């Protein structure tokens, strides 16, 4: 049974940092591209960042480029998202997902397994 579990969310002030983690089990982690998505209340889900199987290719949404860094540790079956200089508009529920293909812009329809999400709230 595949499980994808996010952690690390919380309430922070604007300008602060958070590091999200995503632990995957029940799948061969290094066979999957991984992605981070977010959804704010009343808004559509959007892709934040994704990373190829080896970590050699990454994509960032323009809104987070230069502030967020995605990484993965295939030995630990874990995906990370380092979020710096957080802004109130980053407030959302953040989801981790796994895909058998890596495509730029991380189209959500190509992701097979999803976590339950972790809430990130940034106060001004």
Short mmCIF file of C-alpha atoms in Angstrom, two decimals:
data_model
loop_
_atom_site.label_atom_id
_atom_site.label_comp_id
_atom_site.label_asym_id
_atom_site.label_seq_id
_atom_site.Cartn_x
_atom_site.Cartn_y
_atom_site.Cartn_z
CA UNK A 1 0.00 0.00 0.00
CA UNK A 2 1.44 3.32 -1.08
CA UNK A 3 1.57 6.06 1.52
CA UNK A 4 2.67 9.64 1.05
CA UNK A 5 2.79 11.68 4.24
CA UNK A 6 3.62 15.38 4.48
CA UNK A 7 4.88 17.13 7.59
CA UNK A 8 6.46 20.40 8.64
CA UNK A 9 3.65 22.86 8.08
CA UNK A 10 2.75 25.52 10.59
CA UNK A 11 2.07 29.16 11.33
CA UNK A 12 4.88 31.61 10.66
CA UNK A 13 5.29 35.32 10.10
CA UNK A 14 6.10 36.86 6.76
CA UNK A 15 9.78 36.60 5.96
CA UNK A 16 10.31 33.45 7.99
CA UNK A 17 11.12 29.96 6.75
CA UNK A 18 9.65 26.48 6.91
CA UNK A 19 10.85 23.12 5.67
CA UNK A 20 8.28 20.62 4.51
CA UNK A 21 9.02 16.93 4.35
CA UNK A 22 7.25 14.13 2.53
CA UNK A 23 7.84 10.51 3.43
CA UNK A 24 6.84 7.93 0.84
CA UNK A 25 6.43 4.21 1.39
CA UNK A 26 5.05 1.25 -0.51
CA UNK A 27 6.66 2.34 -3.76
CA UNK A 28 10.13 2.35 -5.28
CA UNK A 29 10.85 5.98 -4.49
CA UNK A 30 13.62 6.50 -7.01
CA UNK A 31 11.31 5.36 -9.81
CA UNK A 32 9.08 8.36 -9.23
CA UNK A 33 9.29 12.02 -9.98
CA UNK A 34 7.94 13.98 -7.01
CA UNK A 35 6.08 17.21 -6.73
CA UNK A 36 4.74 19.78 -4.31
CA UNK A 37 1.36 21.35 -4.92
CA UNK A 38 -0.72 23.81 -2.94
CA UNK A 39 -4.30 24.88 -2.69
CA UNK A 40 -5.60 27.96 -0.93
CA UNK A 41 -9.25 28.32 0.07
CA UNK A 42 -11.37 29.26 -2.92
CA UNK A 43 -8.52 28.74 -5.36
CA UNK A 44 -7.49 25.97 -7.70
CA UNK A 45 -4.67 23.66 -6.85
CA UNK A 46 -1.38 24.82 -8.31
CA UNK A 47 1.96 23.18 -8.86
CA UNK A 48 4.70 24.66 -6.70
CA UNK A 49 7.70 22.58 -7.68
CA UNK A 50 8.67 19.16 -8.92
CA UNK A 51 11.82 17.11 -9.22
CA UNK A 52 12.92 14.25 -11.44
CA UNK A 53 13.76 10.77 -10.20
CA UNK A 54 17.45 11.50 -9.78
CA UNK A 55 16.98 15.08 -8.68
CA UNK A 56 18.82 16.34 -11.72
CA UNK A 57 15.87 18.28 -13.10
CA UNK A 58 13.60 20.60 -11.19
CA UNK A 59 10.80 23.02 -11.93
CA UNK A 60 9.54 25.95 -9.89
CA UNK A 61 6.45 28.05 -10.32
CA UNK A 62 7.34 31.68 -10.99
CA UNK A 63 5.70 32.69 -7.73
CA UNK A 64 8.21 30.72 -5.64
CA UNK A 65 11.33 30.83 -7.81
CA UNK A 66 14.31 32.05 -5.80
CA UNK A 67 12.57 31.48 -2.46
CA UNK A 68 11.73 27.76 -2.43
CA UNK A 69 14.08 24.84 -2.95
CA UNK A 70 12.97 21.29 -3.67
CA UNK A 71 15.22 18.33 -2.91
CA UNK A 72 15.00 14.62 -2.37
CA UNK A 73 16.90 11.94 -0.51
CA UNK A 74 16.33 8.68 -2.34
CA UNK A 75 18.09 6.71 0.40
CA UNK A 76 15.48 7.96 2.88
CA UNK A 77 12.48 7.92 0.51
CA UNK A 78 11.89 11.53 1.44
CA UNK A 79 11.10 14.71 -0.45
CA UNK A 80 11.72 18.19 0.93
CA UNK A 81 10.63 21.73 0.25
CA UNK A 82 12.66 24.49 1.85
CA UNK A 83 10.55 27.64 1.89
CA UNK A 84 12.30 30.92 2.64
CA UNK A 85 11.07 34.50 2.68
CA UNK A 86 7.52 33.33 3.09
CA UNK A 87 4.72 35.66 2.11
CA UNK A 88 1.05 35.75 3.17
CA UNK A 89 0.13 34.65 -0.36
CA UNK A 90 2.00 31.39 0.27
CA UNK A 91 -0.73 30.44 2.75
CA UNK A 92 -2.26 27.17 1.55
CA UNK A 93 -2.45 23.48 2.15
CA UNK A 94 0.62 21.87 0.65
CA UNK A 95 0.48 18.44 -0.92
CA UNK A 96 3.17 16.02 -1.95
CA UNK A 97 2.61 13.70 -4.90
CA UNK A 98 4.42 11.00 -6.87
CA UNK A 99 4.48 10.52 -10.63
CA UNK A 100 5.99 7.97 -12.97
CA UNK A 101 6.88 10.79 -15.36
CA UNK A 102 8.65 14.11 -14.91
CA UNK A 103 7.16 16.93 -16.93
CA UNK A 104 7.88 20.63 -16.65
CA UNK A 105 5.10 22.57 -14.92
CA UNK A 106 4.27 19.36 -13.04
CA UNK A 107 0.81 18.69 -14.47
CA UNK A 108 -1.25 17.34 -11.60
CA UNK A 109 -3.05 14.80 -13.77
CA UNK A 110 0.19 12.88 -14.22
CA UNK A 111 0.64 12.31 -10.49
CA UNK A 112 -0.48 8.92 -9.24
CA UNK A 113 -0.20 9.15 -5.48
CA UNK A 114 -1.08 12.05 -3.22
CA UNK A 115 -0.68 12.83 0.44
CA UNK A 116 -3.28 14.38 2.73
CA UNK A 117 -1.51 17.71 2.89
CA UNK A 118 0.03 19.95 5.52
CA UNK A 119 -1.19 23.46 6.28
CA UNK A 120 1.11 26.44 5.88
CA UNK A 121 -0.14 29.76 7.20
CA UNK A 122 1.89 32.94 6.82
CA UNK A 123 0.80 35.98 8.79
CA UNK A 124 1.63 39.53 7.74
#
